[in-house]
């Protein structure tokens, strides 16, 4: 792949995929997106230079052959969580695995050269939640084909519009006192969405990452309690967090879906996974794709600034917090 690779992007309508598409377009990389609904595909993205959109659905094997034709690198940024129902939300696991199997088979037939998948951190031996287990299994399925597949494993990705940040933001903004289960003191290693995009683009161009499983994380290893406290401090909010032993993940999910706009079908699997530590064990990515990692304060600053810019409504005097913390 001496010239710029031709890229197939799945999940381009999503939080990470939309940002990756912008970055690829700005870098002059020809990118074809496979989307379930062309009508719902953001017009500004579809009309960006070098972008093509084809209709398709990974779960139902629609459009895959056409989408993969003559492509070099395929980004796999798809999951099947969602929906407002708190019942039967676990059906996403079968859909996750089926979609990955469909993709890897079609990629093999099409002769794709590389796959880059963004999955989740967490160790198999650690009584992983269903969602984190599903992320691992999808990685294994994608790596089982003939195409060399890079698996990037991340904890929570912090950026405006992403489920983890929106949960964090709405909880911290709305609740002066939070009664939380034990998971509030689980350790995690969140990463800014800006760094994730740098790693994703870096992997497509960096052949030495082909076939590897690499952990990606920011510089801060913190608990969820600390993450809430960092956010609250940056926004000048006084928040009391109380951990109690009897609150189950299911009960926590109910109230988090009431307080935040994130759908229950996403909140439930994510909250269930908060019991598992998500920390990088393998830091090879830092040599393979060098970049400056943003601290959580910087990542939150950027997310708040972006929200303010898009909505035109000042969230607060956060600009001064941003300057203070972005130093
Ligand atoms: N966000 C995080 O904090 C985080 C952390 C670690 C890892 N990750 C991983 O990063 C990847 C992207 O996550 P995200 O947060 O960007 O998710 P997201 O915003 O929910 O986007 C999911 C994307 O998947 C697409 N999709 C779902 N089912 C599909 C199907 N059957 N066929 C075609 N497209 C389908 C959706 O398309 P529609 O518009 O049609 O629904 C959407 O574009 C996932 O693999 C996730 O596990 C995310």
Tab-separated table of N, CA, C and O in Angstrom, residues 15 21 106 111 148 170 185 226 233 238 248 284 289 302 325:
chain	number	residue	atom	x	y	z
A	15	UNK	N	-20.619	8.069	16.741
A	15	UNK	CA	-19.795	9.043	17.483
A	15	UNK	C	-18.335	9.030	17.008
A	15	UNK	O	-17.772	10.067	16.642
A	21	UNK	N	-14.375	9.958	9.796
A	21	UNK	CA	-14.648	10.308	8.394
A	21	UNK	C	-14.150	11.722	8.088
A	21	UNK	O	-13.532	11.964	7.052
A	106	UNK	N	-17.146	-11.540	4.024
A	106	UNK	CA	-17.212	-10.714	2.818
A	106	UNK	C	-15.845	-10.068	2.539
A	106	UNK	O	-15.432	-9.944	1.378
A	111	UNK	N	-10.990	-9.702	-0.869
A	111	UNK	CA	-9.537	-9.507	-0.881
A	111	UNK	C	-9.093	-8.222	-0.207
A	111	UNK	O	-8.073	-7.627	-0.581
A	148	UNK	N	-5.487	-9.218	7.502
A	148	UNK	CA	-4.728	-8.819	8.701
A	148	UNK	C	-5.516	-7.769	9.477
A	148	UNK	O	-5.841	-6.700	8.934
A	170	UNK	N	-24.447	14.444	32.158
A	170	UNK	CA	-25.799	14.624	32.674
A	170	UNK	C	-25.904	14.253	34.147
A	170	UNK	O	-26.636	14.902	34.896
A	185	UNK	N	-15.889	2.987	42.392
A	185	UNK	CA	-14.458	2.982	42.724
A	185	UNK	C	-13.651	1.994	41.876
A	185	UNK	O	-12.500	1.672	42.199
A	226	UNK	N	-13.455	9.527	40.557
A	226	UNK	CA	-12.529	10.625	40.245
A	226	UNK	C	-12.930	11.328	38.948
A	226	UNK	O	-12.818	12.550	38.821
A	233	UNK	N	-15.437	19.509	39.212
A	233	UNK	CA	-14.501	20.583	39.583
A	233	UNK	C	-14.327	21.565	38.430
A	233	UNK	O	-14.335	22.783	38.603
A	238	UNK	N	-20.378	21.592	43.086
A	238	UNK	CA	-20.092	20.822	44.317
A	238	UNK	C	-20.943	19.571	44.296
A	238	UNK	O	-22.169	19.655	44.238
A	248	UNK	N	-27.763	-2.519	42.786
A	248	UNK	CA	-27.350	-3.429	41.716
A	248	UNK	C	-27.127	-2.640	40.426
A	248	UNK	O	-27.658	-1.548	40.250
A	284	UNK	N	2.362	-0.845	23.480
A	284	UNK	CA	3.171	-0.749	22.259
A	284	UNK	C	2.703	0.355	21.315
A	284	UNK	O	3.472	0.918	20.564
A	289	UNK	N	2.493	4.393	17.031
A	289	UNK	CA	1.790	5.597	16.541
A	289	UNK	C	1.964	6.691	17.603
A	289	UNK	O	1.090	6.924	18.428
A	302	UNK	N	-12.219	19.963	25.907
A	302	UNK	CA	-12.519	19.936	24.466
A	302	UNK	C	-13.973	19.579	24.228
A	302	UNK	O	-14.633	20.155	23.370
A	325	UNK	N	-7.182	24.567	32.407
A	325	UNK	CA	-6.829	23.153	32.442
A	325	UNK	C	-6.105	22.668	31.196
A	325	UNK	O	-5.567	21.582	31.180
